[in-house]
mmCIF file of N, CA and C in Angstrom:
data_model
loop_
_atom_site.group_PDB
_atom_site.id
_atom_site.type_symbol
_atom_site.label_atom_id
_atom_site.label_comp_id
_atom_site.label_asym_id
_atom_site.label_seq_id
_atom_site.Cartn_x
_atom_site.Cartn_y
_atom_site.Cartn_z
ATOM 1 N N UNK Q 1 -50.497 5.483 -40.547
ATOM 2 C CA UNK Q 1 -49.861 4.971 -39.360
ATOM 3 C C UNK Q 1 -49.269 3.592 -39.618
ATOM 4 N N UNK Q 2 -48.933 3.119 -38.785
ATOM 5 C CA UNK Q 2 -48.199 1.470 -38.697
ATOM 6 C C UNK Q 2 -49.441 0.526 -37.805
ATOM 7 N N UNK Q 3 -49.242 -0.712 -38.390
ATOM 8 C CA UNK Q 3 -50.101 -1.894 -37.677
ATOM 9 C C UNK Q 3 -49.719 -1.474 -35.967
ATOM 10 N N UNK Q 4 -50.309 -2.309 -35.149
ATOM 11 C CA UNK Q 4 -50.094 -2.297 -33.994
ATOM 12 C C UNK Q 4 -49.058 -3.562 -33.440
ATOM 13 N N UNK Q 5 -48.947 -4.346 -34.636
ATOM 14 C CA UNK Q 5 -47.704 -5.572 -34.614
ATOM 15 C C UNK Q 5 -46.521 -4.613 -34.548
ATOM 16 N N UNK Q 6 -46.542 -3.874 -35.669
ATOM 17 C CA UNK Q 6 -45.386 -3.275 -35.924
ATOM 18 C C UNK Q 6 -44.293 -2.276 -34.875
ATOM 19 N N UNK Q 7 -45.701 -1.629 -34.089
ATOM 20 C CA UNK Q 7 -44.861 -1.063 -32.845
ATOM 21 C C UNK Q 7 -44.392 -1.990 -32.256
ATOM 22 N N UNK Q 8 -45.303 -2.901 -31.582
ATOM 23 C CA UNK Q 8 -44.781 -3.817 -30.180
ATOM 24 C C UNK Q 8 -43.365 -4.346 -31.031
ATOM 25 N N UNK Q 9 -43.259 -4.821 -32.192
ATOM 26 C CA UNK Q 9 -42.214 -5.460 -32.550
ATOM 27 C C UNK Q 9 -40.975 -4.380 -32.591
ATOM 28 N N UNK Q 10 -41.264 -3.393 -33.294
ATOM 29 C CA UNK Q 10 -40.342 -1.746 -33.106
ATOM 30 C C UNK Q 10 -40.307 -1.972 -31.223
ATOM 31 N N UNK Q 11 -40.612 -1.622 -30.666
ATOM 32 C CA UNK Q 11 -40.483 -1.163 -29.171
ATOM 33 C C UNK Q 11 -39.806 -2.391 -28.972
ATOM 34 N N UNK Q 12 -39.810 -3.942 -29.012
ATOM 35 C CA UNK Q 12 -38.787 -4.670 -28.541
ATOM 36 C C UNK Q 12 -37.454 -4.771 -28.896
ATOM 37 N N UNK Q 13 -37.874 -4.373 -30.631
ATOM 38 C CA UNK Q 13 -36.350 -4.208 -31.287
ATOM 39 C C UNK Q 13 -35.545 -2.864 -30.095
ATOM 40 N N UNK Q 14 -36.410 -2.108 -30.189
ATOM 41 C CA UNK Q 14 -35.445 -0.889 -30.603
ATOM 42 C C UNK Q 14 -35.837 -0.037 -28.549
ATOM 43 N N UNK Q 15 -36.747 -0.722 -28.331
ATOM 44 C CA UNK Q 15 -37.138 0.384 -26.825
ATOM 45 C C UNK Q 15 -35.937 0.452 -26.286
ATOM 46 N N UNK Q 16 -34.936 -0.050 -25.883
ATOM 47 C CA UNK Q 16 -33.771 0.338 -24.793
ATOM 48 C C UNK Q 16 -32.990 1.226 -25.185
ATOM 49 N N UNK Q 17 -33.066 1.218 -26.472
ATOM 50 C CA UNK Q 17 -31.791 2.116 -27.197
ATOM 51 C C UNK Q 17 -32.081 3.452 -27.268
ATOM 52 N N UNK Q 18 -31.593 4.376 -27.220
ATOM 53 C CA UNK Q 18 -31.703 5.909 -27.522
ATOM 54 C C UNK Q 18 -31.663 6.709 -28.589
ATOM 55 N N UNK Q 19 -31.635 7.571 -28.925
ATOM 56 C CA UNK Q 19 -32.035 8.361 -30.044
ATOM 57 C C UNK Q 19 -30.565 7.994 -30.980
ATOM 58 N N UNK Q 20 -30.128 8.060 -30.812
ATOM 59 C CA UNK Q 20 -28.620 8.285 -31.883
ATOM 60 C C UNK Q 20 -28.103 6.994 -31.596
ATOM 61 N N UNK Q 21 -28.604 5.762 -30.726
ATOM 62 C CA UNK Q 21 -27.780 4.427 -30.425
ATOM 63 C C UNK Q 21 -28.998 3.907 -32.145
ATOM 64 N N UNK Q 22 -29.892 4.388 -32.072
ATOM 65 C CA UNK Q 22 -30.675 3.600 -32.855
ATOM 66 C C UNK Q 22 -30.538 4.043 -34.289
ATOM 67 N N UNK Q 23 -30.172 5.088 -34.392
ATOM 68 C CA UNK Q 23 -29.656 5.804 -35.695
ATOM 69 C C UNK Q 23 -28.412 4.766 -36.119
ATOM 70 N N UNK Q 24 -27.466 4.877 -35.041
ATOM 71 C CA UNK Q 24 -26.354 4.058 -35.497
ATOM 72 C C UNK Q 24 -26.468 2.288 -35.893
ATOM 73 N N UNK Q 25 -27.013 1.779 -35.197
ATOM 74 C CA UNK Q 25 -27.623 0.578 -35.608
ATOM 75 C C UNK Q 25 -28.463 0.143 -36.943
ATOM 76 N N UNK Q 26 -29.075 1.613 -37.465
ATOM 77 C CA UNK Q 26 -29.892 1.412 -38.649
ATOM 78 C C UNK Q 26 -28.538 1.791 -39.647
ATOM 79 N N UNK Q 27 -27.559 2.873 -39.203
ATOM 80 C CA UNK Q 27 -26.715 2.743 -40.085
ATOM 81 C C UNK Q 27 -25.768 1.808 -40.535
ATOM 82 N N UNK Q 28 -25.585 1.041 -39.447
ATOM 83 C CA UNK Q 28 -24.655 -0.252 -39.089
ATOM 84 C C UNK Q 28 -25.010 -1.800 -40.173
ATOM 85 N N UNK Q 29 -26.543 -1.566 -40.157
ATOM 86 C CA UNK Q 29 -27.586 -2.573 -41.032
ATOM 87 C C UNK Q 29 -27.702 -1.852 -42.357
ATOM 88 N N UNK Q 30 -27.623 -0.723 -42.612
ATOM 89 C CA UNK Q 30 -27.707 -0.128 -44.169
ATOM 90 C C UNK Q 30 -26.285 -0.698 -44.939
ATOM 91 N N UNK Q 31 -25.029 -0.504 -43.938
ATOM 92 C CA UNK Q 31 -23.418 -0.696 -44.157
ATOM 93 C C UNK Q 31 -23.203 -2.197 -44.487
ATOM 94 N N UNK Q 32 -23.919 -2.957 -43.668
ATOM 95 C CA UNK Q 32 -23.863 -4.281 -43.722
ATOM 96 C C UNK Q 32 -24.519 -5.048 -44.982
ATOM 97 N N UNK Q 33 -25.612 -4.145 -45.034
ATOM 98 C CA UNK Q 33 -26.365 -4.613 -46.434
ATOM 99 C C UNK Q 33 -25.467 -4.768 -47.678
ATOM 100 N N UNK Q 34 -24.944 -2.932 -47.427
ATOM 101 C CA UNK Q 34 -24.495 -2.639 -48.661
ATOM 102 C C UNK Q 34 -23.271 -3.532 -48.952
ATOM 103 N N UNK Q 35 -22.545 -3.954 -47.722
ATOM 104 C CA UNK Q 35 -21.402 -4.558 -48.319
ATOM 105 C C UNK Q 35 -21.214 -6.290 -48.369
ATOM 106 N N UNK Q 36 -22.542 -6.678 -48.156
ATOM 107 C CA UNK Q 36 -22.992 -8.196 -48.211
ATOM 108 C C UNK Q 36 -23.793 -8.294 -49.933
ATOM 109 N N UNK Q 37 -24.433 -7.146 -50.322
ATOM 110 C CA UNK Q 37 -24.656 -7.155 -51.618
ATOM 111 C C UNK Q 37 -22.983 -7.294 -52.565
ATOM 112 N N UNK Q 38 -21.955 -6.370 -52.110
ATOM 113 C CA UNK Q 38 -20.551 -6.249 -52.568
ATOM 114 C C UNK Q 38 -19.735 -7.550 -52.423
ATOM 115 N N UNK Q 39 -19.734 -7.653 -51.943
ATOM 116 C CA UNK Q 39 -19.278 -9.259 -51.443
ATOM 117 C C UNK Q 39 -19.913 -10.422 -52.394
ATOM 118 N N UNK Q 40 -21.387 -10.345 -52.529
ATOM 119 C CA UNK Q 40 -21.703 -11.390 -53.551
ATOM 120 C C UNK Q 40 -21.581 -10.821 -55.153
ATOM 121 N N UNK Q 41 -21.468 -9.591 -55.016
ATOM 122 C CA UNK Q 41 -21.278 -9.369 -56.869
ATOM 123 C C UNK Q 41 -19.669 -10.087 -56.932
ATOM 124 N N UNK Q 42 -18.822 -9.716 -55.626
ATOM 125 C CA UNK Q 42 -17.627 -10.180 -56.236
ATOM 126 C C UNK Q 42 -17.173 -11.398 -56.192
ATOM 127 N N UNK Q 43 -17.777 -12.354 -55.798
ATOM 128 C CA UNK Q 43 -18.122 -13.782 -56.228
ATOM 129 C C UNK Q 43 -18.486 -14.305 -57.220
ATOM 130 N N UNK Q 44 -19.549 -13.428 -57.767
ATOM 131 C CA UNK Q 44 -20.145 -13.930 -58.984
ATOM 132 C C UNK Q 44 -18.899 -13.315 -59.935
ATOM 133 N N UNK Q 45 -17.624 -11.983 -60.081
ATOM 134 C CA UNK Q 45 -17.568 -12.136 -60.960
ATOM 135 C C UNK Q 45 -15.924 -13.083 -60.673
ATOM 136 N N UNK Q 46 -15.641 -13.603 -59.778
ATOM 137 C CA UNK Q 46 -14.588 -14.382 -59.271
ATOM 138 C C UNK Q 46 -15.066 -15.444 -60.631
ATOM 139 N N UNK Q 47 -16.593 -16.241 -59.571
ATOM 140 C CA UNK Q 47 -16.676 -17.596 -60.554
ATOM 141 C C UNK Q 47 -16.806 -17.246 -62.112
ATOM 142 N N UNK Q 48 -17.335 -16.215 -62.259
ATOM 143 C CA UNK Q 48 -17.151 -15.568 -64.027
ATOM 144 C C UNK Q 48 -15.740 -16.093 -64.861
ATOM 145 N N UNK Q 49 -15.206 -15.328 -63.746
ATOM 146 C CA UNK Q 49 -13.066 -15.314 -64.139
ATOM 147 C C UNK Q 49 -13.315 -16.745 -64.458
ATOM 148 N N UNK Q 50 -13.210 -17.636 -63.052
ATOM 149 C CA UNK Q 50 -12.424 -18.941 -62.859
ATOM 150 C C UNK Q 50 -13.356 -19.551 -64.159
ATOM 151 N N UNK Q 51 -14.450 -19.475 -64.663
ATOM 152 C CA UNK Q 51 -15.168 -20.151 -65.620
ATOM 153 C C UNK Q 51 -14.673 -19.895 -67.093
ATOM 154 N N UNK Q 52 -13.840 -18.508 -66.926
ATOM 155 C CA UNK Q 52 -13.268 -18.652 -68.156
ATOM 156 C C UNK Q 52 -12.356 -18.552 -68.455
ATOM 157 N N UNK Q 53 -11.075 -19.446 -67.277
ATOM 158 C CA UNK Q 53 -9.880 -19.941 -67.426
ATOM 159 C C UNK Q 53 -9.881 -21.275 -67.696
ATOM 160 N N UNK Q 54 -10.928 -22.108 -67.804
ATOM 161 C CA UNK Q 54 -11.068 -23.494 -68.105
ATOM 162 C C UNK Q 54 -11.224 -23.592 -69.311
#
């Protein structure tokens, strides 16, 4: 099972929302992840470049 923190904190996150509002929100945060991880690889290899035009 889960702690009993973990519901009350689940039920405030998530109690108003409905079955498929909350699906979409977890998908919304998987999307966001994935493209905030994408975003910093392509920084790192930006400063890569610019480090080896000097």
């Amino acid at each position: 099972g889960i702690s009993e923190q973990t519901f009350y904190r689940w039920r405030k996150q998530y109690g108003g929302l409905r079955t498929n509002q909350a699906k979409r929100l977890k998908d919304l945060e998987r999307e966001n992840a994935r493209l905030k991880k994408l975003v910093a690889e392509l920084n790192l290899d930006k400063s890569i470049l610019e480090e080896a035009v000097r």
